[in-house]
Coordinates of C-alpha atoms in Angstrom, one line a residue:
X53 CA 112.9 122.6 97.3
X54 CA 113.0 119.9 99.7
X55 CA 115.7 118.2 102.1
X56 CA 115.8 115.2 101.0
X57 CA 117.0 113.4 104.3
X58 CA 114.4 115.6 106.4
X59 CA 111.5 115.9 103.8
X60 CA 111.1 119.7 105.2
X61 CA 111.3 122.7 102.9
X62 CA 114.9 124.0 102.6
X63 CA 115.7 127.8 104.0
X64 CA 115.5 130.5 102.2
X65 CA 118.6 132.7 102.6
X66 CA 118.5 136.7 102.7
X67 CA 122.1 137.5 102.7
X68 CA 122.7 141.3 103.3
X69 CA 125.8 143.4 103.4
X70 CA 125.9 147.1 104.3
X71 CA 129.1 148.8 103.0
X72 CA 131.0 151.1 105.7
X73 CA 133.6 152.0 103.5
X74 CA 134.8 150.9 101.0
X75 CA 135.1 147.0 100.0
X76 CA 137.2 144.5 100.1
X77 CA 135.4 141.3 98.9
X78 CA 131.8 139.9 99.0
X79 CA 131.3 137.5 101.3
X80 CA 130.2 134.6 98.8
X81 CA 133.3 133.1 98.7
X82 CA 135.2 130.6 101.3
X83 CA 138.7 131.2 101.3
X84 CA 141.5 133.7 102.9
X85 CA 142.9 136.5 100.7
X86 CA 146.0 134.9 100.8
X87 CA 144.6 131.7 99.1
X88 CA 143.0 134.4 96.4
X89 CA 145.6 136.4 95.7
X90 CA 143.3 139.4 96.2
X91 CA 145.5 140.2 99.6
X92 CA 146.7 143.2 98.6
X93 CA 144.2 146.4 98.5
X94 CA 141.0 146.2 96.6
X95 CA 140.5 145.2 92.9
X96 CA 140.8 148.9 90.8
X97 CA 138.8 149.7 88.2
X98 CA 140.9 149.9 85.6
X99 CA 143.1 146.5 86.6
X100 CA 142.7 143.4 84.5
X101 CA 141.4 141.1 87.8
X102 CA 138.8 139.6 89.7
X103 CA 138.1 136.4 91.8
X104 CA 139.9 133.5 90.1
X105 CA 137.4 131.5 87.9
X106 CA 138.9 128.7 90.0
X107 CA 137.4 129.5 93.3
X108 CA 134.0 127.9 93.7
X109 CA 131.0 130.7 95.2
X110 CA 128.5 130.5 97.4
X111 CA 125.6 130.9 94.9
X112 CA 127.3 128.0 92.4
X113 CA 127.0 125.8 95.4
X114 CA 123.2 127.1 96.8
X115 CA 122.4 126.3 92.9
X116 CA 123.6 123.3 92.7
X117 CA 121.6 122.6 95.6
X118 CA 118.3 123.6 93.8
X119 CA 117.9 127.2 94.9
X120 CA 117.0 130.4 92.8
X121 CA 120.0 132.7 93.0
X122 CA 119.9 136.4 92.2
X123 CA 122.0 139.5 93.7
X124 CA 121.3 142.6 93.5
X125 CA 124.0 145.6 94.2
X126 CA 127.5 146.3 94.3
X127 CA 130.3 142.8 93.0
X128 CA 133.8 144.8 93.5
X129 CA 135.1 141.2 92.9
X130 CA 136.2 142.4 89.4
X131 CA 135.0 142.4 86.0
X132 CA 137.8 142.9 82.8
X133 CA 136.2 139.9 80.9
X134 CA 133.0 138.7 80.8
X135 CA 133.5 135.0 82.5
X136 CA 134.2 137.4 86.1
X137 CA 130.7 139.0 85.7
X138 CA 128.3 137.6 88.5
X139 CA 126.2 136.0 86.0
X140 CA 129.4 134.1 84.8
X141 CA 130.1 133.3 88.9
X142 CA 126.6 131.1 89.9
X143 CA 123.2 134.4 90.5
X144 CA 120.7 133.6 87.7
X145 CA 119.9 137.1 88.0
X146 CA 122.2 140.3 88.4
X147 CA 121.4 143.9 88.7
X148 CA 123.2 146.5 90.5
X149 CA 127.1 147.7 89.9
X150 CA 130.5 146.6 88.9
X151 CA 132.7 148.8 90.8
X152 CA 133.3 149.3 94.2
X153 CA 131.5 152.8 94.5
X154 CA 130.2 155.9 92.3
X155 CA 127.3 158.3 92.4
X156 CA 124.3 157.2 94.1
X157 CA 121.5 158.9 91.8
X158 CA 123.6 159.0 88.4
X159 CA 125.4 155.9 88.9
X160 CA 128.2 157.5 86.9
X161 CA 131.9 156.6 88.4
X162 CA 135.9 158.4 87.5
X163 CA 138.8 156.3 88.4
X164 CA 140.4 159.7 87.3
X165 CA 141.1 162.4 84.2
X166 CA 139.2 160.8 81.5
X167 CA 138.4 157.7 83.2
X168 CA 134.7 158.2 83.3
X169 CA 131.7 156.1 82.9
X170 CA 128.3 154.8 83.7
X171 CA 128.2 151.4 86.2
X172 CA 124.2 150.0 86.1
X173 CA 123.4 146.6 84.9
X174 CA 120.7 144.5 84.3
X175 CA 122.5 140.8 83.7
X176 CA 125.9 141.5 81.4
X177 CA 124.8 145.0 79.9
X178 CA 124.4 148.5 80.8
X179 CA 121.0 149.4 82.3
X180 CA 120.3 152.8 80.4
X181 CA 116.5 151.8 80.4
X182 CA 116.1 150.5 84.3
X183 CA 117.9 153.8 85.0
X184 CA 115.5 156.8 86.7
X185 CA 117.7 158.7 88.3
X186 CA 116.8 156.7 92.0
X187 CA 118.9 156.6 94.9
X188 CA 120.5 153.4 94.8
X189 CA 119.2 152.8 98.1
X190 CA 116.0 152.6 97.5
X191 CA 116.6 151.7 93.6
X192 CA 118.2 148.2 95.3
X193 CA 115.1 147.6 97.6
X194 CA 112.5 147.5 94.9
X195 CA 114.6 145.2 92.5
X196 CA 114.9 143.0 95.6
X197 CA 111.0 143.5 96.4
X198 CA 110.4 142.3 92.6
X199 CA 112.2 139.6 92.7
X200 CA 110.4 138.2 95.7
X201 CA 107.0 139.0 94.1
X202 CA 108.0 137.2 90.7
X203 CA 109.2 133.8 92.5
X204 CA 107.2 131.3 94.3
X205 CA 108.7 130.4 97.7
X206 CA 106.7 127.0 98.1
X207 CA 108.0 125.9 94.4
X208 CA 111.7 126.4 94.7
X209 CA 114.2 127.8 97.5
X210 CA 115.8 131.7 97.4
X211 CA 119.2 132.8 97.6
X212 CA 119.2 136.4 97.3
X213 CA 122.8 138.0 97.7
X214 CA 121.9 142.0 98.4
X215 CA 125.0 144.5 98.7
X216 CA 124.1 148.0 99.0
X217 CA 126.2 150.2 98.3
X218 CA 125.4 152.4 102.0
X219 CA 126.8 153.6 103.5
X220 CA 129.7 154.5 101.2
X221 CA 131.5 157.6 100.1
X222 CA 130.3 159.6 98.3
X223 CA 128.4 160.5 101.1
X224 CA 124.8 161.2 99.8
X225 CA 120.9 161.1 100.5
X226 CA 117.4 162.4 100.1
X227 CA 117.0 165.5 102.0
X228 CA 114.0 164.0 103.8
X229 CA 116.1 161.6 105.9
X230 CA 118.8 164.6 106.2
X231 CA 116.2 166.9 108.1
X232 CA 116.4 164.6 110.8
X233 CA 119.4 165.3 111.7
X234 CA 119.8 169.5 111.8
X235 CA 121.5 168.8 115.4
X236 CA 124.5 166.8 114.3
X237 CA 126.7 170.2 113.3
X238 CA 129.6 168.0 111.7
X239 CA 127.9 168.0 107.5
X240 CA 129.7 164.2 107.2
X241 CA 128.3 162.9 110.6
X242 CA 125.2 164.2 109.8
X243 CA 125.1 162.6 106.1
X244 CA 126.2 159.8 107.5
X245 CA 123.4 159.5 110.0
X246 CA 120.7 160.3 107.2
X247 CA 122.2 157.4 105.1
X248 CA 121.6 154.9 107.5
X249 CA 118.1 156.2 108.4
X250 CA 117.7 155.2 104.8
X251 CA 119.0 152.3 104.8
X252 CA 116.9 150.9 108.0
X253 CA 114.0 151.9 106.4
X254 CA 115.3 149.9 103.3
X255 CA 115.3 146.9 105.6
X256 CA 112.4 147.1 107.2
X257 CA 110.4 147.0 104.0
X258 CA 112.5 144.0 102.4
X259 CA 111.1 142.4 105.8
X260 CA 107.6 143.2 105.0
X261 CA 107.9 142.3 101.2
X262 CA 109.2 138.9 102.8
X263 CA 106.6 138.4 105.2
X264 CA 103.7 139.5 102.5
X265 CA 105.1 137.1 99.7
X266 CA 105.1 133.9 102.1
X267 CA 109.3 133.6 102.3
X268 CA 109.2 135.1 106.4
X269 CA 109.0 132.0 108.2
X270 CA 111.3 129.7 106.3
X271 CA 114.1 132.4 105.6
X272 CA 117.8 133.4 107.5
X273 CA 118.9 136.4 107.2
X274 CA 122.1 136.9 107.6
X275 CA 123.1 141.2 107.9
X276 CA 126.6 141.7 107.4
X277 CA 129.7 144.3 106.4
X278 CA 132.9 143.8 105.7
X279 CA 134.9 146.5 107.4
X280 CA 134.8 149.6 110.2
X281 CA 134.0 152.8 109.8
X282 CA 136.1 156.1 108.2
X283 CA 135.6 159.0 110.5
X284 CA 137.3 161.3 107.9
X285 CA 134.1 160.8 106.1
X286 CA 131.5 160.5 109.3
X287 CA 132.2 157.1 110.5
X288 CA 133.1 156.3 114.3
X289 CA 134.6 153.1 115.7
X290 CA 134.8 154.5 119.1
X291 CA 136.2 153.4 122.0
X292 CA 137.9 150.8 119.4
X293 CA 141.4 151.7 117.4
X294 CA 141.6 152.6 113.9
X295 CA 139.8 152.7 110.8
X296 CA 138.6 151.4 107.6
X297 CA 141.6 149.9 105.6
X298 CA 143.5 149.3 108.9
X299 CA 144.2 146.1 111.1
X300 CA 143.1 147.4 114.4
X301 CA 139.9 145.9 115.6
X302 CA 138.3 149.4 114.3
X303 CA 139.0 148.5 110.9
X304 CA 138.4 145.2 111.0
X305 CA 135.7 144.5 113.5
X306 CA 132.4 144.3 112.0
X307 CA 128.7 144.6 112.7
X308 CA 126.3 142.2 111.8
X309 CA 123.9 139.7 112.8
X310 CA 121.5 136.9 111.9
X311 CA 117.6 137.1 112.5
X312 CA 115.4 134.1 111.8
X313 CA 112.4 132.1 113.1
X314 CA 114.6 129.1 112.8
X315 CA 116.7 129.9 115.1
X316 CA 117.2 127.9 118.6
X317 CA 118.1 130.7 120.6
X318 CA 116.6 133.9 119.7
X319 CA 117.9 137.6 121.1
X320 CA 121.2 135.8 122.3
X321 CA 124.6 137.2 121.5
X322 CA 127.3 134.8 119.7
X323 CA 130.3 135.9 121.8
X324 CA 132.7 133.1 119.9
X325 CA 135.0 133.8 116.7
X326 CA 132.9 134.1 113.2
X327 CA 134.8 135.1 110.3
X328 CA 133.3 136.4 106.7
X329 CA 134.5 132.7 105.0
X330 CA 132.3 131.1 107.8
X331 CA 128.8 131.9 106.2
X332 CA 130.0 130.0 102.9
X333 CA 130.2 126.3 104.7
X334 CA 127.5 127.3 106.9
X335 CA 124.9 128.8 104.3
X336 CA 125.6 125.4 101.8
X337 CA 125.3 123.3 104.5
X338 CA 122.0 125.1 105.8
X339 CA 120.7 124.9 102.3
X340 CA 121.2 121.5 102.0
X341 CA 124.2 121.6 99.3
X342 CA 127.3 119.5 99.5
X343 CA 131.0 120.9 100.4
X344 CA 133.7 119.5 97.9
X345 CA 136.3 117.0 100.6
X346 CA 139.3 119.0 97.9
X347 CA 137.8 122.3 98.6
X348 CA 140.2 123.5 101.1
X349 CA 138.2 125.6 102.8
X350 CA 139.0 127.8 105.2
X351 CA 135.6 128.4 106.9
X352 CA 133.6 126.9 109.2
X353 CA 130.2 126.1 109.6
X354 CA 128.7 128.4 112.6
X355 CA 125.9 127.7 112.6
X356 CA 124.9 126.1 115.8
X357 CA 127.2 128.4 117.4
X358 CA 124.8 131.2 115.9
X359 CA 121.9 129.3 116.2
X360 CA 122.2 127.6 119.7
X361 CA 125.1 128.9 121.4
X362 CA 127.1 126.3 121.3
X363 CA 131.6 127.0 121.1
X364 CA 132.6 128.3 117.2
X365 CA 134.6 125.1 115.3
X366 CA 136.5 128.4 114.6
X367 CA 140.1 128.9 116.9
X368 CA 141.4 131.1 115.0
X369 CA 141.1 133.8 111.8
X370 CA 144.2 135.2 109.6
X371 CA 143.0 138.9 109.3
X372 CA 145.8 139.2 106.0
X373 CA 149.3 138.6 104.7
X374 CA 150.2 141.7 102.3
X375 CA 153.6 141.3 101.6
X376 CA 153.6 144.0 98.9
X377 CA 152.1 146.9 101.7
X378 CA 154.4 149.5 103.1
X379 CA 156.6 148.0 104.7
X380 CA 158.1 148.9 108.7
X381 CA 161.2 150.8 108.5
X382 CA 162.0 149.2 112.1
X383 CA 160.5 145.7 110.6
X384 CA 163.2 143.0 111.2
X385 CA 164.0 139.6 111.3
X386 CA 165.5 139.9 114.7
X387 CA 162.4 141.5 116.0
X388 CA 160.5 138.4 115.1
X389 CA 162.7 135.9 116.6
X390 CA 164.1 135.2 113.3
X391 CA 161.2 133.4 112.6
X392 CA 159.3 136.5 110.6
X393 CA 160.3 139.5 109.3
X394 CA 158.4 142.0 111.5
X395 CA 158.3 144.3 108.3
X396 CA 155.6 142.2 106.4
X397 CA 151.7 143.8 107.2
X398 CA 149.7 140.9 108.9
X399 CA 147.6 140.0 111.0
X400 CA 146.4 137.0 113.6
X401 CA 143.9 136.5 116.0
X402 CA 144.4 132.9 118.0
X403 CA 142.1 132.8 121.0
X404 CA 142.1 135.9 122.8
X405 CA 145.3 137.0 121.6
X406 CA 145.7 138.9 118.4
X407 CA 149.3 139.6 117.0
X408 CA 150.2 142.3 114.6
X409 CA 153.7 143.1 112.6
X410 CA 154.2 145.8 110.5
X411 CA 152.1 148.5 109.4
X412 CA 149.0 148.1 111.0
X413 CA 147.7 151.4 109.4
X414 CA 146.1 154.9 111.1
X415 CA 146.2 153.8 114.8
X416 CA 144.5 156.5 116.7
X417 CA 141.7 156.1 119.3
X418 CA 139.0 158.9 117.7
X419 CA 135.9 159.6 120.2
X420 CA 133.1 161.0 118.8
X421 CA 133.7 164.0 120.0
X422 CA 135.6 165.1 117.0
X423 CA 132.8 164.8 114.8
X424 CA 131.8 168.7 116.0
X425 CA 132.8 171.6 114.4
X426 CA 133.6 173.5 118.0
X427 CA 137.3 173.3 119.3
X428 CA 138.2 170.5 120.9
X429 CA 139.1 170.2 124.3
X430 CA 142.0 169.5 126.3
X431 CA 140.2 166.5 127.9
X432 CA 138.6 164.8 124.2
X433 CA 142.5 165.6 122.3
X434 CA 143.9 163.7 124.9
X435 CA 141.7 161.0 124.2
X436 CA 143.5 160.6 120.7
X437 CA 146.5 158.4 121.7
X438 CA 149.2 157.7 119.5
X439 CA 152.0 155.1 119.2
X440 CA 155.8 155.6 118.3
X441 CA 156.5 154.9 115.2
X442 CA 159.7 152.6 115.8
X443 CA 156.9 148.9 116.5
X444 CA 156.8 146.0 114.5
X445 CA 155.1 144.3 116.7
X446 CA 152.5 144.0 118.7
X447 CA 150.2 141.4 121.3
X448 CA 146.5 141.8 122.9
X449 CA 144.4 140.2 124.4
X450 CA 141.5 141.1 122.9
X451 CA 139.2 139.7 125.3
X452 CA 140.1 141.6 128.5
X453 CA 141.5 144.6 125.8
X454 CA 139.4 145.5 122.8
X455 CA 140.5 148.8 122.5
X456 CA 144.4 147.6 122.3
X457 CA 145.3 149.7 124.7
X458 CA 148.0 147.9 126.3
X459 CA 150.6 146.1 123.9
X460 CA 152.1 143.0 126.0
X461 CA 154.2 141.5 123.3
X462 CA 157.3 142.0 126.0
X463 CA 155.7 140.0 128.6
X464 CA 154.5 137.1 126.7
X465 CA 157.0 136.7 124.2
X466 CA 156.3 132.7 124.0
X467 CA 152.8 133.3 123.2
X468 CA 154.7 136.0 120.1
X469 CA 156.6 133.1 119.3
X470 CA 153.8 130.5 118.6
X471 CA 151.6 132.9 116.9
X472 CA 154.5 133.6 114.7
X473 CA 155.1 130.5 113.5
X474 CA 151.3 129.7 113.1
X475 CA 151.7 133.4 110.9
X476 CA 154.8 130.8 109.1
X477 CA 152.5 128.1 108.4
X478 CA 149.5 130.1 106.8
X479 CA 151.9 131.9 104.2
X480 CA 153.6 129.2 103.6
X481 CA 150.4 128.2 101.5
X482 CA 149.8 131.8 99.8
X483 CA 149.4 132.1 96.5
X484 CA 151.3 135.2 94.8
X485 CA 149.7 138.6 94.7
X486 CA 147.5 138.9 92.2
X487 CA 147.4 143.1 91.6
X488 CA 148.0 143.5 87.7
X489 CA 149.0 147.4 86.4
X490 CA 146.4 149.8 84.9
X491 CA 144.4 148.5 81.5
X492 CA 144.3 151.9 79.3
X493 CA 142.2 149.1 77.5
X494 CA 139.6 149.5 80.3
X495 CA 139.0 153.3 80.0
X496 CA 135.1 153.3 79.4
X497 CA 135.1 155.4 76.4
X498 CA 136.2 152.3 74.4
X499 CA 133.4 150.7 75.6
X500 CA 130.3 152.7 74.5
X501 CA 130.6 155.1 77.8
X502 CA 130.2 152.4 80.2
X503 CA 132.6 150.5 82.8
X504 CA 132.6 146.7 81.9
X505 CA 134.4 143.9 80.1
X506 CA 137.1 145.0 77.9
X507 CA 139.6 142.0 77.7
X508 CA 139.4 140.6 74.4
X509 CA 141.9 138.8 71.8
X510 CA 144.4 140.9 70.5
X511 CA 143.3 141.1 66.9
X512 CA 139.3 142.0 67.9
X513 CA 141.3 144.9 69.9
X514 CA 143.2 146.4 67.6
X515 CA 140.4 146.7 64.5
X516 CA 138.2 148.4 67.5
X517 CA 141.1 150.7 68.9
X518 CA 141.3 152.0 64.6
X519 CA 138.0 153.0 64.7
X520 CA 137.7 154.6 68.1
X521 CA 141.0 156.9 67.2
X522 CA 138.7 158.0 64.6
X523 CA 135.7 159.0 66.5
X524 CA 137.7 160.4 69.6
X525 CA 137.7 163.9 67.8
X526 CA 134.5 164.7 68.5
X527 CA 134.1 165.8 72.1
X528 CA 132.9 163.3 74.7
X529 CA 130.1 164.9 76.6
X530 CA 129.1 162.0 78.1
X531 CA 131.6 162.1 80.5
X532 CA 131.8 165.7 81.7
X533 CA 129.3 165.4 84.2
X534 CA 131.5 163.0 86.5
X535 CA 134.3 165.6 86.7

């Protein structure tokens, strides 16, 4: 557990990630969507996909390096045959869930009619006996509390990868933390609120647990999500545009920070660029592991931007390429010079300007306001702006505009011109979508009433499919409780 060019104890890392809603990928891996092929919507259920075995992950590389590696949590980065399961993908240890959400207390999840089963594991099977009916929250902070108490910190570095799944629909919690909110009148705000109560108490004993086991003073922690907030379902971006599963800066701005005793500069804010693919290079570096020359990686490492202040290696960040999303009906070649087809859903940021074609997705400006149940007034529904639907294009400045209020892809239409053509150059090196049909194959029923790997050869298949036609008659109990 030692740097070998320092002599001085390598870093344990703490890497966190509170869901808003819902996922898109976990940030252990280095690359763009588009280099994925995951840049189209989320990885379903019931599809036969998951991160490409090809694609090296942060834990491979912290291991590598020497460090323990464990996660506990929600992987959403797919799981149709047994190589995709996190176990397969570099964490020694995995407990937590498959999918990319489900019931907090039964840990039971429907992808529809039918489709119905349980998602706990312990390593590569379901966790019937780890399973006491405990809110996931709290379930995921004692798993993480044991495995600091079973590993000594002097012996041998941590990585320890913890996703819960709050705050995610469905929207629930203890009633304990919901008391403290009777004033909020909206029921999702106020579940909402309760949940991240929760979840800050979560974090504040993890902190203690690392402090009391001897990891404190040698450990980053990096706290981080992935997207903004729904306020359908209590979330609020406010004053920024958009939601979740949009690319306005509501939906794709995130939260986060880093606390440590190793940092440089301590209560300073990191105003530069930092993008999810960043803490990859900058967590195996940190840790003392190697980055592969033939890696082609497409973050950076940060962190003595984070650490010290000094400018992000970072100039710019591809939000997405999804050339399979609705497209603009007003989308055109014309309208982007004839240099992109203003129909395609994608997203740049280059400096302080950020360029948008297509369907950017739900574009209103939602204050807070809206979360009560009273009626609304004329001054707060004026607040909620919306756009004609004939764009394909837009430009901000997201510096002097985060709320992209004022769209100046008129007056600047060199600056249009040369983020286009930097939007050329990135897809020019996309890989094709990789978003495979439904699996009936995957329905949990075929798989002893839980969600997990179903993709096996053909002949294996069919002898199991003979016997489970057979056994279907009786009536699947099991599953009625998720309806």
């Amino acid at each position: 557990g030692f740097d070998s060019r320092s002599r001085r104890p390598l870093p344990h890392v703490l890497l966190q990630k509170w869901r808003w809603l819902p996922a898109d990928a976990a940030p252990v891996v280095c690359v763009y969507q588009i280099h994925t092929g995951l840049q189209h919507s989320i990885i379903r259920a019931t599809q036969p996909n998951c991160l490409p075995l090809e694609n090296i992950t942060l834990p491979q590389k912290l291991k590598e390096a020497g460090y323990s590696t464990h996660m506990v949590g929600k992987w959403h980065l797919g799981f149709y045959k047994r190589g995709c399961l996190p176990t397969q993908r570099g964490f020694d240890t995995f407990f937590g869930s498959l999918l990319g959400s489900g019931d907090y207390y039964s840990h039971y999840k429907c992808e529809g009619p039918g489709m119905c089963g349980y998602d706990l594991y312990e390593g590569e099977e379901a966790a019937w006996e780890q399973d006491r009916g405990l809110y996931s929250t709290v379930m995921f902070t004692r798993k993480a509390v044991s495995i600091l108490a079973n590993h000594d910190p002097h012996k041998q570095p941590l990585f320890l990868y913890l996703a819960y799944q709050a705050v995610h629909s469905p929207l629930q919690v203890p009633a304990r933390y919901l008391e403290r909110y009777k004033g909020i009148p909206n029921p999702h705000r106020r579940k909402y609120a309760a949940m991240v109560s929760c979840l800050d108490e979560a974090i504040h004993n993890l902190t203690l647990a690392l402090k009391h086991f001897g990891y404190y003073d040698n450990t980053v922690i990096v706290y981080s999500t992935d997207n903004g907030g729904q306020p359908l379902a209590g979330g609020s971006n406010w004053p920024l545009r958009g939601s979740k599963a949009t690319y306005w800066e509501g939906g794709i701005r995130a939260v986060g920070f880093v606390h440590s005793p190793l940092l440089v500069k301590k209560g300073s804010k990191c105003q530069t660029l930092v993008h999810i693919t960043d803490w990859f290079p900058t967590l195996v570096t940190l840790g003392g592991g190697t980055l592969d020359e033939d890696q082609n990686l497409d973050g950076y490492d940060v962190w003595e931007a984070i650490s010290e202040g000094r400018p992000s290696p970072r100039l710019d960040i591809l939000h997405n390429i999804d050339p399979i999303y609705i497209k603009a009906k007003n989308g055109s070649w014309k309208a982007g010079y004839g240099l992109w087809n203003t129909a395609v859903q994608a997203a740049l940021r280059v400096g302080h300007w950020k360029l948008l074609t297509g369907v950017p997705g739900y574009s209103d400006w939602v204050p807070p306001q809206t979360f009560s149940n009273q009626r609304l007034t004329t001054r707060h529904h004026n607040e909620r702006v919306r756009w004609g639907g004939g764009k394909s294009i837009w430009l901000f400045n997201i510096t002097a505009d985060p709320y992209e209020r004022v769209d100046l892809s008129q007056q600047y239409p060199h600056i249009v011109k040369k983020m286009l053509m930097r939007l050329v150059q990135y897809n020019k090196t996309a890989v094709p979508v990789r978003y495979p049909a439904k699996d009936l194959r995957s329905n949990p029923q075929y798989n002893g009433g839980v969600w997990g790997p179903w993709y096996k050869d053909e002949k294996r298949w069919k002898n199991k499919s003979r016997n489970i036609k057979l056994k279907r008659k009786k009536p699947q109990t099991a599953f009625t409780q998720c309806h």
